[in-house]
Structure formats: C-alpha cells, structure tokens
PDB file of N, CA and C in Angstrom:
ATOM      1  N   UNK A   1     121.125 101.004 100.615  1.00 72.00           N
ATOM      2  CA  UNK A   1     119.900 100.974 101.382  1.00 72.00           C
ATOM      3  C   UNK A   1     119.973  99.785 102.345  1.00 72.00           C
ATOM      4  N   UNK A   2     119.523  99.958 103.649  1.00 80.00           N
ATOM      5  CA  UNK A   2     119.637  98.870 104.532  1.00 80.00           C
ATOM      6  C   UNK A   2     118.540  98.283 104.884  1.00 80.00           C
ATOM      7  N   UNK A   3     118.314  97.469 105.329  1.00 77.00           N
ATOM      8  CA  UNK A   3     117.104  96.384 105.298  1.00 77.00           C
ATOM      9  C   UNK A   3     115.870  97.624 106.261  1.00 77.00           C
ATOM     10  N   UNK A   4     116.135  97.833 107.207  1.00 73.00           N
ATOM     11  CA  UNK A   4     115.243  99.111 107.645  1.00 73.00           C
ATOM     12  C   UNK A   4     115.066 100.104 106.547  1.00 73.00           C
ATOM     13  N   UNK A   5     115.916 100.339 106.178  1.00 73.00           N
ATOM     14  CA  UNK A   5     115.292 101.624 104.856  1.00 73.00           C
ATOM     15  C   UNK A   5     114.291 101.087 103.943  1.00 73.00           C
ATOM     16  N   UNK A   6     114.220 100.090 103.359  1.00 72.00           N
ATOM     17  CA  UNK A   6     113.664  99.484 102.556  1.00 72.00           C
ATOM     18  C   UNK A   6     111.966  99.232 103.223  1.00 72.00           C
ATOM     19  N   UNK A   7     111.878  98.860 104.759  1.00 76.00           N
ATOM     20  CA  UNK A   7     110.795  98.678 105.221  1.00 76.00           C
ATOM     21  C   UNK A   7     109.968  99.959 105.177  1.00 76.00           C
ATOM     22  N   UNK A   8     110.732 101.221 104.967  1.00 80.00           N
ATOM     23  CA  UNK A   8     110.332 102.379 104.901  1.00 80.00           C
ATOM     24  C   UNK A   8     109.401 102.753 103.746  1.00 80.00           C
ATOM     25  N   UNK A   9     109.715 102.117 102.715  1.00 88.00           N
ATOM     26  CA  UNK A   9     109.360 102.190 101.219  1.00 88.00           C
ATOM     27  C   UNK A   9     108.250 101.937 101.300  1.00 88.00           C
ATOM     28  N   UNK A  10     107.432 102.447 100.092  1.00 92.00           N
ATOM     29  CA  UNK A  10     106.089 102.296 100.081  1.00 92.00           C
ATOM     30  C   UNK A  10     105.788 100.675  98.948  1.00 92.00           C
ATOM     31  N   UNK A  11     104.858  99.673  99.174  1.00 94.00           N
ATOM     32  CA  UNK A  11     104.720  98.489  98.374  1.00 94.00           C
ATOM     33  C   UNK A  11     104.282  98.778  96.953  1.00 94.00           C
ATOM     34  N   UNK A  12     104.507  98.705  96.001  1.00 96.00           N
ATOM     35  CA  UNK A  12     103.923  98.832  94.639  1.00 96.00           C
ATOM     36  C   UNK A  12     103.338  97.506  94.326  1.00 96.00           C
ATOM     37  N   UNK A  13     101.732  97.520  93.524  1.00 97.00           N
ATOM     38  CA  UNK A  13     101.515  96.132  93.950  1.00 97.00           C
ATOM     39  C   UNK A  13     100.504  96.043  92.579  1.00 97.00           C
ATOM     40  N   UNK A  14     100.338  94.986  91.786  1.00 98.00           N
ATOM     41  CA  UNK A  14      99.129  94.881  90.533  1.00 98.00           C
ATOM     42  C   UNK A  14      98.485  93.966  91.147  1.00 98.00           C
ATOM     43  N   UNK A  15      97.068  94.307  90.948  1.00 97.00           N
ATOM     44  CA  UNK A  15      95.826  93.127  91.097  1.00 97.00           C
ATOM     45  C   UNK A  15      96.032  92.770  89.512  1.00 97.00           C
ATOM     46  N   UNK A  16      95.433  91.315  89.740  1.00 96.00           N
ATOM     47  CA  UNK A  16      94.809  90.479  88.535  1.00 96.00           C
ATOM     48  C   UNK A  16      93.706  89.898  88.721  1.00 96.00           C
ATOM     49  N   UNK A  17      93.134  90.549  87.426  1.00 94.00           N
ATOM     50  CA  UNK A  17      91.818  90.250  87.833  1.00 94.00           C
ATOM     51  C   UNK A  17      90.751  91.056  88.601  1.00 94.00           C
ATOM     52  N   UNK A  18      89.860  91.820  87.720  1.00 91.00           N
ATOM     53  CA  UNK A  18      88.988  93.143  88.435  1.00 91.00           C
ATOM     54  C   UNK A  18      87.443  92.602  88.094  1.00 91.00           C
ATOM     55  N   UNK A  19      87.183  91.186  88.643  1.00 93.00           N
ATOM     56  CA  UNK A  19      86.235  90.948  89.216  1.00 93.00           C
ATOM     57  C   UNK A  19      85.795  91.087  90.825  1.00 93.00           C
ATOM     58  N   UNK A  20      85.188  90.490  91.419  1.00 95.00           N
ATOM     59  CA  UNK A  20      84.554  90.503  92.820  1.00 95.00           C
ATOM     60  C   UNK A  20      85.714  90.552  93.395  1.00 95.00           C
ATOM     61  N   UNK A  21      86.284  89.615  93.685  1.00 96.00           N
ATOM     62  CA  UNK A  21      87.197  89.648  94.807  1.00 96.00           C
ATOM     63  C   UNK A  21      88.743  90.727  94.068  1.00 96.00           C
ATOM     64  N   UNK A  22      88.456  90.624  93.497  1.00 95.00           N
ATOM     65  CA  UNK A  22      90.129  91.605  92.676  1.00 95.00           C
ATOM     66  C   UNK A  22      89.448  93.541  92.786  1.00 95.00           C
ATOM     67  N   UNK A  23      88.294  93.186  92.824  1.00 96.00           N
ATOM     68  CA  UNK A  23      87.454  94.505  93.447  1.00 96.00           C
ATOM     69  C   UNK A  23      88.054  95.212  94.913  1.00 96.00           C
ATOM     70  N   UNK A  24      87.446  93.701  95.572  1.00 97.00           N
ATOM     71  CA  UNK A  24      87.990  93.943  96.935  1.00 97.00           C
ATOM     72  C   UNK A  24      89.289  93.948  97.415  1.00 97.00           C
ATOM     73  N   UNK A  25      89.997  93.470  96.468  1.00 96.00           N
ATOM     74  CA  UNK A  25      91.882  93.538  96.733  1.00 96.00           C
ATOM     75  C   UNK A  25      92.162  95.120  96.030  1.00 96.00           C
ATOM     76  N   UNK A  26      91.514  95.365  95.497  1.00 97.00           N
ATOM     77  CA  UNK A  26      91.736  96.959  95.135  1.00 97.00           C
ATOM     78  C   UNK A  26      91.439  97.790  96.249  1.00 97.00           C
ATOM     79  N   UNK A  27      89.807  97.560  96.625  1.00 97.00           N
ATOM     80  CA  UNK A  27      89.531  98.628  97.897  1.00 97.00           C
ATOM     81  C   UNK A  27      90.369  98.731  98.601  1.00 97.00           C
ATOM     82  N   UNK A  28      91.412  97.648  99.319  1.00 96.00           N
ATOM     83  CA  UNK A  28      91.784  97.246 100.255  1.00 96.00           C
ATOM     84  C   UNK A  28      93.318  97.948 100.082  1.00 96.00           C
ATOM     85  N   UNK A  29      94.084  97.461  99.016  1.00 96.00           N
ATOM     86  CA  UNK A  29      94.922  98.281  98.474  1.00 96.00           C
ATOM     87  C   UNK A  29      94.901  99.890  98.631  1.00 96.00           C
ATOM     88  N   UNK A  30      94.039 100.606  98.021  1.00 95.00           N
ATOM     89  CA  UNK A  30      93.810 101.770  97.997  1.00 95.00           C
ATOM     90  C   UNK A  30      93.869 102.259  99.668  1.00 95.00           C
ATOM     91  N   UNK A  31      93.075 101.670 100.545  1.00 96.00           N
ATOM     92  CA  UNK A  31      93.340 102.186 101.803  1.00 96.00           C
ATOM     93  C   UNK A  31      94.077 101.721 102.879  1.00 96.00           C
ATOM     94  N   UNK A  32      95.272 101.564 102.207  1.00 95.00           N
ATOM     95  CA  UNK A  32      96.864 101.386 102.977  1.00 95.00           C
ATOM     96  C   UNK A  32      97.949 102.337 102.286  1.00 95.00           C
ATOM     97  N   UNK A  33      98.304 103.472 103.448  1.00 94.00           N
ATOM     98  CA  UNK A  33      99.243 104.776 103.063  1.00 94.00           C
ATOM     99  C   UNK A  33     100.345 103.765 102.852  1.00 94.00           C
ATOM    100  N   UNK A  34     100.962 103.032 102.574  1.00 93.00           N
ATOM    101  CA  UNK A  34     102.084 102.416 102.575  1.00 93.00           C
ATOM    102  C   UNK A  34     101.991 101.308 101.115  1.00 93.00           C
ATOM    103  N   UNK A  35     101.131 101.531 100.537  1.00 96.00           N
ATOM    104  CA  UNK A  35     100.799 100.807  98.851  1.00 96.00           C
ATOM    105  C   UNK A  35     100.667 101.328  97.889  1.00 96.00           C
ATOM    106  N   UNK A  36     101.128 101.217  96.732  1.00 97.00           N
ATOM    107  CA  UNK A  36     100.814 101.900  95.608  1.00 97.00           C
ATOM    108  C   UNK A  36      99.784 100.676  95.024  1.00 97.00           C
ATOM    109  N   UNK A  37      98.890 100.989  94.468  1.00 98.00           N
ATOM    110  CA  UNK A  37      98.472 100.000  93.446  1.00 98.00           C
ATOM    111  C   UNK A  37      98.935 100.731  92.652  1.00 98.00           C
ATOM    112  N   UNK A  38     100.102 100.127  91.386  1.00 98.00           N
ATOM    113  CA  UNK A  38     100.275 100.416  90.032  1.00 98.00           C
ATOM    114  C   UNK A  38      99.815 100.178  88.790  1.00 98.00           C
ATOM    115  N   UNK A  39      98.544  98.746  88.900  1.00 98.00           N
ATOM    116  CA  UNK A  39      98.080  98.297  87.672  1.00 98.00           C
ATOM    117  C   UNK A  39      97.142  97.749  88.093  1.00 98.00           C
ATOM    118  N   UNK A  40      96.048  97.682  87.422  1.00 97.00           N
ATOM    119  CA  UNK A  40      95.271  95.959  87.201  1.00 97.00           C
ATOM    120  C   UNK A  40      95.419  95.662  85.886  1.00 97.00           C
ATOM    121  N   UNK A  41      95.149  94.507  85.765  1.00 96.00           N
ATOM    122  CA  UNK A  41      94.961  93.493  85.131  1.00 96.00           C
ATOM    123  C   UNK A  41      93.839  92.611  84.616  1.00 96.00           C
ATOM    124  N   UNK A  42      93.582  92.867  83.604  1.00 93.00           N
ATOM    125  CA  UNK A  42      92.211  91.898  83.327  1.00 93.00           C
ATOM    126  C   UNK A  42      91.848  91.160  81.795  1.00 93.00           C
ATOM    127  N   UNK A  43      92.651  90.011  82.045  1.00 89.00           N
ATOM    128  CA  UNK A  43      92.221  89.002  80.956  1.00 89.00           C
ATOM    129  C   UNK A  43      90.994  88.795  79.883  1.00 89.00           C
ATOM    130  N   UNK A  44      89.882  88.995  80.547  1.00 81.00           N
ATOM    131  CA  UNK A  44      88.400  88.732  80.117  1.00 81.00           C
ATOM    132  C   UNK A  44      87.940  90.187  79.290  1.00 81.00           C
ATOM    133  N   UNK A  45      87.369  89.945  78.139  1.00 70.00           N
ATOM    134  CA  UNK A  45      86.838  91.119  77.916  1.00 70.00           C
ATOM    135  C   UNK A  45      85.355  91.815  77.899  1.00 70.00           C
ATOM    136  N   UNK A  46      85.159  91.037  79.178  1.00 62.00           N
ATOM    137  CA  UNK A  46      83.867  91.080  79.619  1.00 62.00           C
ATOM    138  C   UNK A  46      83.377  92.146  80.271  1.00 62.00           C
TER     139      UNK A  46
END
C-alpha cells in the first residue's frame, strides 16, 4: 500500500468518554463519510 492508498482508507476512531463534549466528538464523528467510530468508552458508571 502506498502512502496515497492509505489516504484513501477510511479513519477508525474510539471516543473516551460519553459525556458532553465526547457527545459532541461522536456527533461529529458520525458525520464524516471517511470515519468509522468503532467504540466508546466510558469509565464512570454514571
């Protein structure tokens, strides 16, 4: 794979943390064709 192919690839990416702002790094995530969100993450069992 050559450095252009790779830019081709889609980002796979985990939030940490699914409070307020890990909210908004999700929305944000979700609406880019070029990201996977694969996980969150959340410490608190709140």
């Amino acid at each position: 794979m050559t450095v252009a192919d790779s830019l081709l690839q889609p980002v796979n990416l985990a939030v940490l943390g699914a409070g307020p702002i890990g909210k908004r790094h999700i929305e944000h995530v979700l609406f880019q064709p070029d990201a996977n969100l694969m996980a969150i993450v959340e410490a608190s069992s709140n």
